[in-house]
Structure formats: structure tokens, C-alpha cells
XYZ file of C-alpha atoms in Angstrom:
533
model
C -6.229 3.813 -42.475
C -7.727 2.662 -39.212
C -7.837 5.121 -36.374
C -6.499 4.360 -32.919
C -8.980 4.714 -30.076
C -7.274 7.923 -28.925
C -7.404 9.391 -32.448
C -11.060 8.439 -32.711
C -11.918 10.025 -29.386
C -10.040 13.170 -30.365
C -11.921 13.286 -33.658
C -15.357 13.160 -32.061
C -14.480 15.549 -29.252
C -13.145 13.819 -26.143
C -14.684 15.074 -22.966
C -17.926 16.356 -24.459
C -20.717 15.913 -21.967
C -23.073 15.165 -24.821
C -21.240 12.013 -25.837
C -22.973 8.831 -24.824
C -21.151 5.550 -24.261
C -22.290 3.893 -27.507
C -21.112 6.940 -29.467
C -17.749 6.930 -27.779
C -16.913 3.241 -27.767
C -18.995 1.357 -30.275
C -18.379 3.194 -33.528
C -14.749 2.681 -34.374
C -12.895 -0.322 -35.747
C -14.597 -2.723 -33.319
C -11.978 -1.911 -30.654
C -13.331 -2.494 -27.197
C -11.803 -0.500 -24.337
C -10.431 -2.649 -21.517
C -12.162 -3.262 -18.261
C -10.064 -2.357 -15.219
C -9.955 -4.270 -11.940
C -7.648 -2.474 -9.533
C -7.144 -4.576 -6.395
C -5.241 -2.926 -3.572
C -4.572 -4.295 -0.115
C -3.368 -2.283 2.864
C 0.224 -2.688 4.130
C 0.947 -5.828 2.116
C 4.724 -6.164 1.944
C 6.404 -7.539 -1.175
C 8.250 -10.034 0.980
C 4.894 -11.584 1.942
C 3.940 -12.456 -1.655
C 5.375 -15.721 -2.877
C 6.180 -14.534 -6.408
C 8.501 -12.025 -4.724
C 9.629 -14.225 -1.816
C 8.465 -17.779 -1.158
C 9.953 -18.086 2.331
C 7.048 -16.689 4.374
C 3.688 -17.511 2.780
C 2.236 -18.961 -0.418
C -0.053 -16.697 -2.460
C -0.924 -18.755 -5.554
C -3.761 -16.535 -6.784
C -1.818 -13.295 -6.526
C 1.126 -15.100 -8.140
C -1.148 -16.004 -11.052
C -1.352 -12.319 -12.025
C 2.434 -12.216 -12.185
C 2.639 -15.479 -14.113
C 0.113 -14.312 -16.691
C 1.297 -10.705 -16.752
C 4.101 -8.520 -15.425
C 5.811 -8.377 -12.046
C 7.489 -5.087 -11.216
C 10.537 -5.342 -8.965
C 11.060 -1.602 -8.536
C 7.626 -0.182 -7.787
C 7.580 2.657 -5.259
C 5.221 4.794 -3.216
C 5.645 8.568 -3.186
C 4.608 9.012 0.470
C 4.450 5.806 2.501
C 1.257 6.189 4.496
C -2.321 5.129 3.800
C -4.390 8.191 2.872
C -1.641 10.096 1.022
C -0.875 7.057 -1.109
C -4.544 6.678 -2.037
C -4.805 10.363 -2.955
C -1.673 10.117 -5.109
C -3.094 7.096 -6.935
C -6.419 8.794 -7.657
C -4.948 12.095 -8.837
C -1.635 11.003 -10.350
C -0.020 13.830 -8.364
C 2.368 14.118 -5.432
C 1.010 14.938 -1.981
C 2.035 18.612 -2.028
C -0.135 19.155 -5.125
C -3.142 16.941 -4.366
C -3.392 18.485 -0.884
C -3.278 15.294 1.184
C 0.090 15.074 2.929
C -0.787 12.972 5.957
C -3.655 11.067 7.529
C -5.030 14.177 9.226
C -5.883 15.809 5.901
C -9.163 15.460 4.011
C -9.199 14.614 0.333
C -10.453 17.326 -1.985
C -12.897 15.340 -4.078
C -13.477 18.201 -6.498
C -10.088 17.766 -8.159
C -9.419 15.736 -11.270
C -9.038 11.959 -10.815
C -8.679 9.104 -13.263
C -12.048 7.513 -12.246
C -13.771 10.815 -13.107
C -12.214 10.819 -16.564
C -13.151 7.188 -17.183
C -16.682 7.819 -15.917
C -17.061 10.822 -18.226
C -15.854 8.722 -21.146
C -18.546 6.095 -20.564
C -17.064 3.667 -18.039
C -19.067 2.212 -15.173
C -16.921 3.133 -12.171
C -17.118 1.624 -8.692
C -15.242 1.876 -5.417
C -15.423 -1.058 -2.997
C -13.727 -1.298 0.411
C -11.270 0.925 2.228
C -11.523 4.575 1.190
C -9.917 6.300 4.192
C -9.996 9.800 2.687
C -12.604 11.346 5.064
C -14.710 12.844 2.273
C -17.407 11.322 0.088
C -16.117 9.447 -2.979
C -16.561 11.297 -6.266
C -16.237 10.001 -9.783
C -17.940 6.676 -9.014
C -21.290 5.385 -10.210
C -21.415 2.993 -7.271
C -19.469 3.042 -4.014
C -19.548 0.928 -0.897
C -16.806 1.894 1.506
C -15.596 0.971 4.970
C -15.886 3.637 7.635
C -12.434 4.932 8.560
C -9.896 2.118 8.825
C -12.688 -0.433 8.844
C -13.039 -3.523 11.011
C -11.813 -7.046 10.336
C -15.096 -8.551 11.494
C -18.688 -7.331 11.113
C -17.783 -4.054 9.400
C -19.766 -0.870 9.119
C -19.962 0.370 5.553
C -21.458 3.320 3.727
C -23.408 2.120 0.706
C -23.811 5.094 -1.659
C -24.503 7.343 1.342
C -26.445 4.874 3.508
C -24.692 3.409 6.543
C -25.061 -0.342 7.080
C -23.715 -2.976 9.444
C -22.638 -6.293 7.970
C -21.918 -9.634 9.646
C -18.949 -11.713 8.609
C -15.279 -11.439 7.799
C -14.526 -8.203 5.983
C -12.226 -9.585 3.259
C -14.886 -12.131 2.296
C -17.682 -9.565 2.469
C -15.855 -7.092 0.222
C -15.334 -9.843 -2.328
C -19.048 -10.689 -2.218
C -19.901 -7.004 -2.714
C -17.472 -6.677 -5.616
C -18.887 -9.699 -7.421
C -22.457 -8.553 -6.810
C -21.570 -5.107 -8.163
C -20.140 -6.614 -11.340
C -23.166 -8.882 -11.714
C -25.495 -5.875 -11.600
C -23.532 -3.393 -13.697
C -24.557 -2.095 -17.115
C -22.850 -4.738 -19.264
C -22.899 -2.433 -22.290
C -20.219 -0.348 -20.613
C -16.628 -1.180 -19.755
C -16.012 -1.120 -16.024
C -13.361 0.274 -13.732
C -13.548 -1.204 -10.251
C -11.301 -0.132 -7.405
C -11.409 -2.963 -4.859
C -9.528 -1.995 -1.706
C -9.021 -4.421 1.156
C -8.488 -3.452 4.765
C -6.229 -6.450 5.301
C -3.457 -6.898 6.265
C -3.489 -3.583 8.167
C -2.889 -3.506 11.904
C -4.198 -5.159 14.147
C -4.045 -8.290 11.960
C -7.146 -10.332 12.776
C -7.307 -13.462 10.563
C -10.443 -15.151 9.317
C -11.505 -17.913 11.711
C -10.874 -20.610 9.120
C -7.242 -19.516 8.789
C -6.438 -19.303 12.494
C -3.408 -21.520 13.039
C -2.701 -21.916 9.323
C 0.803 -20.503 9.741
C 1.527 -22.190 13.098
C 4.479 -24.525 12.995
C 5.938 -22.841 9.928
C 9.592 -21.909 10.205
C 9.544 -18.115 10.081
C 13.142 -16.919 9.962
C 14.133 -13.911 12.053
C 15.089 -10.914 9.890
C 18.805 -10.197 9.845
C 18.145 -6.695 11.146
C 15.566 -7.530 13.836
C 17.942 -6.209 16.501
C 19.246 -3.230 14.529
C 21.217 -0.776 16.705
C 20.480 2.228 14.385
C 24.115 3.306 14.471
C 24.703 6.632 12.726
C 20.957 6.894 11.936
C 19.358 9.126 14.619
C 16.005 9.415 12.844
C 15.648 5.633 12.742
C 16.600 5.382 16.412
C 13.953 7.963 17.372
C 11.088 6.107 15.693
C 8.529 4.304 17.845
C 7.470 1.303 15.769
C 9.584 -1.529 17.102
C 8.312 -5.055 17.516
C 8.907 -4.674 21.268
C 6.600 -1.622 21.192
C 3.623 -3.761 20.192
C 0.731 -4.038 22.613
C 0.161 -7.413 24.209
C -3.570 -6.717 24.014
C -4.622 -4.942 20.819
C -1.762 -6.200 18.644
C -1.069 -9.644 20.078
C -4.563 -10.540 21.340
C -3.773 -11.357 24.963
C -6.671 -11.017 27.364
C -6.501 -9.241 30.759
C -5.377 -11.649 33.448
C -2.761 -13.341 31.291
C -0.118 -10.642 31.767
C 0.882 -8.335 34.605
C 1.090 -5.100 32.644
C 0.931 -3.831 29.087
C 4.334 -3.714 27.419
C 5.653 -1.290 24.844
C 4.110 1.927 23.620
C 2.248 0.714 20.572
C 3.785 3.394 18.429
C 1.715 6.391 19.448
C 1.813 9.457 21.632
C -1.973 9.802 21.629
C -4.679 8.355 23.870
C -4.715 5.031 22.038
C -1.462 4.041 23.746
C -3.026 4.532 27.190
C -6.216 2.735 26.202
C -4.875 -0.260 24.287
C -6.487 -2.782 26.623
C -9.861 -1.057 26.387
C -9.647 -0.848 22.624
C -8.892 -4.548 22.391
C -11.763 -5.327 24.771
C -14.198 -3.441 22.530
C -12.860 -5.165 19.422
C -13.133 -8.600 21.018
C -16.661 -7.934 22.290
C -17.756 -6.856 18.809
C -17.394 -10.449 17.617
C -20.516 -12.574 17.435
C -20.778 -15.440 19.911
C -19.852 -17.939 17.196
C -16.878 -15.857 16.062
C -15.726 -15.459 19.671
C -15.904 -19.190 20.265
C -13.641 -19.861 17.269
C -11.356 -17.052 18.416
C -11.081 -18.361 21.986
C -10.373 -21.913 20.849
C -7.306 -20.630 19.066
C -6.066 -17.735 21.188
C -6.666 -18.890 24.776
C -3.905 -21.527 24.526
C -1.613 -18.763 23.247
C -2.586 -16.655 26.252
C -1.724 -19.541 28.552
C 1.555 -20.100 26.735
C 2.580 -16.487 27.230
C 1.633 -16.478 30.908
C 3.639 -19.594 31.707
C 6.685 -18.613 29.601
C 7.485 -15.464 31.636
C 9.446 -13.923 28.762
C 11.650 -10.838 28.748
C 14.366 -9.197 26.665
C 15.180 -10.739 23.301
C 13.022 -13.785 24.014
C 9.985 -11.531 24.421
C 10.825 -9.660 21.203
C 11.135 -12.915 19.277
C 7.852 -14.167 20.733
C 6.106 -10.946 19.734
C 7.622 -11.157 16.268
C 6.369 -14.680 15.714
C 2.880 -13.844 16.977
C 2.796 -10.779 14.723
C 3.876 -12.761 11.693
C 1.449 -15.618 12.272
C -1.476 -13.203 12.362
C -0.236 -10.968 9.547
C 0.430 -13.842 7.158
C -2.880 -15.512 8.021
C -4.710 -12.320 7.020
C -2.945 -12.493 3.650
C -4.337 -15.970 3.036
C -7.815 -14.432 2.894
C -6.656 -11.659 0.568
C -5.133 -14.246 -1.755
C -8.354 -16.260 -1.686
C -10.278 -13.101 -2.594
C -8.005 -12.461 -5.570
C -8.636 -16.022 -6.711
C -12.389 -15.506 -6.534
C -12.152 -12.329 -8.614
C -9.966 -13.967 -11.261
C -12.346 -16.917 -11.415
C -15.244 -14.504 -11.891
C -13.533 -12.902 -14.868
C -12.831 -16.327 -16.375
C -16.372 -17.618 -15.937
C -17.909 -14.503 -17.441
C -15.619 -14.233 -20.442
C -14.031 -11.030 -19.177
C -10.446 -12.080 -18.532
C -8.986 -11.421 -21.980
C -9.986 -7.760 -22.075
C -9.613 -6.832 -18.411
C -6.574 -5.115 -16.937
C -6.026 -6.625 -13.494
C -3.674 -4.893 -11.103
C -2.653 -6.112 -7.672
C -0.771 -3.739 -5.403
C -0.648 -2.375 -1.872
C -0.897 1.235 -0.743
C 2.725 0.963 0.387
C 5.235 -1.535 1.672
C 5.574 -2.690 5.277
C 8.199 -3.823 7.765
C 8.048 -7.448 8.762
C 10.620 -7.158 11.524
C 13.321 -5.558 9.380
C 15.175 -2.930 11.440
C 13.200 -4.312 14.372
C 10.044 -2.668 13.035
C 6.463 -3.063 11.903
C 4.579 -0.268 10.050
C 5.891 1.869 7.162
C 6.587 5.661 6.657
C 10.362 5.593 6.185
C 12.050 5.844 2.792
C 13.935 2.626 3.487
C 13.320 -0.149 0.990
C 10.763 -2.259 2.863
C 8.181 0.538 3.073
C 9.227 2.516 -0.014
C 8.740 -0.502 -2.250
C 5.201 -1.609 -3.044
C 4.198 -4.791 -4.863
C 2.909 -4.269 -8.374
C 1.528 -7.020 -10.588
C -0.380 -6.346 -13.794
C -2.181 -8.631 -16.234
C -3.853 -7.729 -19.529
C -4.006 -10.833 -21.747
C -5.170 -8.981 -24.856
C -2.182 -6.651 -24.996
C 0.506 -7.653 -22.488
C 2.708 -10.709 -22.799
C 2.685 -12.898 -19.698
C 5.622 -13.970 -17.585
C 7.433 -10.640 -17.727
C 9.573 -9.188 -14.953
C 10.233 -5.457 -15.181
C 13.030 -3.723 -13.291
C 11.895 -0.282 -14.477
C 11.032 2.206 -11.738
C 7.278 2.570 -11.311
C 5.479 5.017 -9.024
C 1.982 4.931 -7.583
C 1.215 8.149 -9.483
C 1.678 6.122 -12.697
C -1.443 3.991 -12.228
C -4.000 6.565 -13.372
C -2.082 7.591 -16.518
C -1.641 3.901 -17.382
C -5.372 3.178 -17.164
C -6.255 6.314 -19.109
C -3.853 5.524 -21.947
C -5.093 1.946 -22.272
C -8.644 3.309 -22.374
C -7.581 5.555 -25.263
C -7.896 8.790 -23.288
C -5.517 11.708 -23.039
C -3.523 11.927 -19.810
C -4.059 15.413 -18.361
C -0.937 17.562 -18.106
C -1.548 18.098 -14.390
C -0.983 14.404 -13.694
C 2.668 13.936 -12.746
C 2.790 10.201 -13.292
C 3.705 8.463 -16.528
C 1.810 5.670 -18.242
C 3.503 2.304 -17.790
C 2.359 1.182 -21.240
C 5.786 1.728 -22.884
C 7.353 -0.473 -20.211
C 4.831 -3.213 -20.919
C 5.353 -2.988 -24.693
C 9.127 -2.643 -24.916
C 12.044 -4.237 -23.152
C 14.090 -1.047 -23.331
C 11.916 2.096 -23.428
C 13.208 5.523 -22.451
C 12.351 5.693 -18.785
C 13.078 7.410 -15.484
C 16.303 6.506 -13.717
C 15.411 7.974 -10.320
C 12.385 8.571 -8.106
C 11.426 11.253 -5.582
C 9.852 10.681 -2.162
C 8.466 12.951 0.578
C 6.948 12.064 3.970
C 5.277 14.737 6.120
C 3.471 13.260 9.139
C 5.479 14.521 12.118
C 5.135 15.283 14.999
C 1.356 14.856 15.026
C 1.079 11.326 13.681
C 2.014 7.892 14.860
C 5.428 6.323 15.307
C 7.562 9.477 15.566
C 9.016 9.178 12.092
C 10.682 12.469 11.197
C 9.724 14.420 8.093
C 11.996 13.528 5.233
C 12.418 13.547 1.492
C 14.915 11.953 -0.837
C 15.961 10.442 -4.109
C 16.501 6.811 -5.061
C 18.451 5.751 -8.123
C 19.289 2.244 -9.247
C 22.356 2.144 -7.007
C 22.031 4.891 -4.393
C 19.594 6.491 -2.003
C 19.930 9.966 -0.468
C 17.558 11.005 2.344
C 17.225 14.316 4.190
C 15.441 14.328 7.565
C 14.299 17.827 8.477
C 12.019 19.984 10.682
C 13.295 19.415 14.248
C 16.332 17.615 12.871
C 18.814 18.205 10.028
C 20.316 14.839 9.135
C 21.379 13.339 5.827
C 21.706 9.661 4.992
C 23.322 8.089 1.940
C 23.232 4.386 1.081
C 24.971 2.307 -1.529
C 22.170 -0.144 -2.245
C 24.410 -2.572 -4.116
C 26.871 -2.957 -1.258
C 24.406 -2.347 1.580
C 20.924 -3.598 0.600
C 19.748 -3.579 4.234
C 20.614 0.125 4.552
C 22.697 -0.175 7.698
C 25.770 1.845 6.696
C 25.114 5.567 6.312
C 28.025 6.737 4.135
C 26.949 10.365 3.828
C 30.067 11.623 5.620
C 32.423 9.168 3.951
C 34.913 11.272 1.902
C 35.012 8.667 -0.832
C 31.332 9.411 -1.587
C 31.743 13.193 -1.852
C 31.176 13.377 -5.612
C 28.285 10.904 -5.484
C 26.721 12.974 -2.720
C 26.991 16.158 -4.779
C 25.603 14.494 -7.902
C 22.653 13.080 -5.975
C 21.840 16.450 -4.443
C 21.816 18.030 -7.886
C 19.502 15.279 -9.142
C 17.316 15.725 -6.075
C 16.951 19.452 -6.708
C 16.053 18.709 -10.332
C 13.313 16.287 -9.247
C 11.904 18.812 -6.783
C 11.674 21.355 -9.577
C 10.150 18.808 -11.935
C 7.436 17.881 -9.448
C 6.833 21.512 -8.389
C 7.798 21.038 -4.772
C 7.494 24.369 -2.974
C 10.892 25.795 -2.055
C 9.775 26.900 1.424
C 9.392 23.193 2.351
C 12.897 22.271 1.266
C 15.925 22.974 3.461
C 18.908 21.688 1.542
C 22.184 21.885 3.415
C 25.195 23.357 1.669
C 26.289 21.383 -1.351
């Protein structure tokens, strides 16, 4: 009887430092482990991917992954903010266990991660692009990462410990680096590449060739752009509204084209007071050629704003359109990058045995509730796009409604590689979902956000549970507020029915389920402040 890869690895002693790659992968049944290409963008909302929603922008290359693989419609982040999401993905554990709860924390690189396990088992592992975890990457044979958030143009990178300055558009440069890394890898080994884009993170600076590509497109206003936050005090307190955007840093207006900076920019720190200076430095970092292209496009917009003399709702709508034109234009470059990577796999005979994943580190608000950014447990930032293709083992054209979490990625890759998933990883391999139309699976997910009051946007600490039909959220710390939504009747999450007597039993049931999830995921009881049942 033929052995499975996992059985074979167990037989020869998985994890032994003495095992070489040929011993581990070349001596059983001719089964080759899959390559892994994990592409993640930053703040890419589902509603800005055309296989999810074709009303805003066309993303044919990203859509190809869905067409040839699986599109998940209920994929969620466990903590909707950049660094914590990345730590959860690497470790397969919630923030309270991996130690990175908000963007102030540093990642403990000594802990177990899925790239370390793949590397130990003989994979060539690489990390390209946005790292954002403050410590040196571990578990990678090759790493070339952006410094901090990274720049859209002419980025500084750290290349295996050596700092370098590059010239060009960052999305294009990262794609060049990724392809060069694959060209120069040890082809006797399977590879796992984590390719992480900066785009479309704030402040949304498109590639010069895509400036104006979205202009003239009918971009509908979100139904909740002018949300009044009734009966939702935590939402009302947040500082991430479209009208809070800076005219300078966010919307690219130059001094002299407006009388004073508007909004707060979503921060209580010095950046809010220095938005104009920050934009000046960003603009001056462009090369003369880049600046010429930039000015040809943006100076007419500056003139338009100056002559329009906007205020009130008209100003909000103008800011929204400017935001969307830049945001969506950044996505065009990300989509082009995905196309280049897929073409590379095709041309080099790698497509059939390579798992390709496209996702984002979390969702994002594109004007819904009047917002940009993320953080809240509401659908637009809780949900993250997830597309997966593996031609050798996964049937194409699937749409899965099963609930996926970002802590599931590592276990999924490990299982497909034939490796044991460590007990400390809290995620679950998605392989059963990809193999069966009706596997036993989770029917609820747990979420916890921590970054308050020290972070941006004044989003209160909160945790909660989401089921297929309902969502229960508890905001705590300097506030004690509960919210309950019937997602079937109220998909925009505008009607908080927590105090509605007709939902009393549902409320109690959800709290019991919430407590069970907290116990399951080993959430410390001193963090939780459940009100009386």
C-alpha cells in the first residue's frame, strides 16, 4: 500500500535536523510537495475585487485565481489591523497568544511559524515586501522587506540585513524582486514565497501610468456614507471619516490651493499637526520625472478644488471620489503584479503544482459608514478576500461559504505539504473545505481588537462573535456597550437590536457561544468583562 506524504514523513522522523531535502521529498511514491505562493496586499477590500463586486474596478488577474480555484465569501480576520493580522497568519494563533495585539508591539520571531516548519522540512522560503513586524524575519532563506510601512515610490528595503534604496514604483519593484528570487532559487526544492504588497494602504499613490485610469467612471456613493451612528456610541466616537481626510497627505493638494487643512486625519498624534509637512516630504521624494507625471495629473485637480469652494456634503463627496480614484488606481498595479506572477508560473511549468493564494491583511472601508480604514468588527473590515488555486488537487470555479480565518492559512499550507500541524496553532486547515462540499466545520468565529487609546482612529477595544446570521460585539475599557445585529435583515449593520426584547434569547445564546469561543482560544479571563447574562 502506498504511503501518504504525511505517513512517509512520520515514518522517517519528521522534524529531524539531519534530514536533507532529497531524503524527505524524493524517496516516496513520486509525490512532489506543492510550491506555495502567498500573495497578500494591504487594506484591499473585497468590494474592490471584481470577482466579489464588479461595480468599482476590474481585476482580471486576481479574478483568474478565483476562476481556476476557490473564492471564499466568508473569510475573516481575527484582529483587523496590519501587524496583528500578519502575526496571526505566521503563527496560526490569536493575538493574545502570539504576543502582537496592536501596531506598537514587536513580533517575537523566536516562536513557531509555518515558514519555519516548511524551511525545516526542506522548502526554500522567502519573504518579499511589507513585513511591518519591527523585528528581523526568521524562518526565511531569503528576505527583502520594506522598512516600516514602506513607500509607494523609490522605496527603502532591507535585503537580508543590508539596507538599500530602490528607484521606481514599489508594486512593480516587488514583483521584479519576487521573480528574480524565484529565478535564482534552488530548483531542487519546493518553494514557499510570501509576497506582501504595500498597496493599497494609505495614502494611496498610484503608479504614474495609471493616473486618471479611474477618472470618469461612475463610482456610486455608499448607502451609508452619511451614517448617523444612531444607538452605536463606539462608531460615533471613531475618527476615520471621509471628511477627516487630509487635503494634503491623503488627497494630494499642494499648499496654496486651499486655505487651511480640513479634518483630523484620524490621529491624535503629531502626524495630524504635520500632515502638510509629511505630504511635502513625500512629494519631494519623487524623482524629477515622477514629479512631472504627478503634476500633469494632480495640478488640474488642485485647481478644480480651489475654484469649487466646497463645503458640507459636497466636500465629503468630493473627498470620497478623490479617495476612490486613487485607491482603485493603486489596485490596478496590484492586479497587474498578480498577472505577472501567474504568467511566470505558467511559463516555467510551475502552475499545476503551486498553491496560489491571494488575500489582504484585512478588509477596508470604502466610504461605508462614512469611513476609510479598518479596525471595527463590522463586515467591511472583518471580512478579508480569500482566493486559492491549486490545479493539481483543487477543482476550479468553486465558491465556498464556509467560515475561514486568517489563522487557518498556516495549517492549510502545512497539511498540503504533508506536515503535521502543531497543536499550538489555533487555526484549522482549509483542505477539508476544498475537498468536500459539506465537511464538518465551524459555525462561528471570534474576534478581538485591542489598539485603544494609543493608536489611530479612536476605535474602542472590542471583541465579539459572528455566526451565519448574527453578530454580537462588546466594546469595553473606557466604555461598556453591547451591539447585536441580525445580518440577514440588516446587512449594513445600522440597527443595534441588543436591547430589543424580542432578541433576548438570541442574545443569551450568543453570549454563551462567545464564552465558549473565549475558552477554546484561551483568552485570558482578566481581559474579558462580560456584563450580566
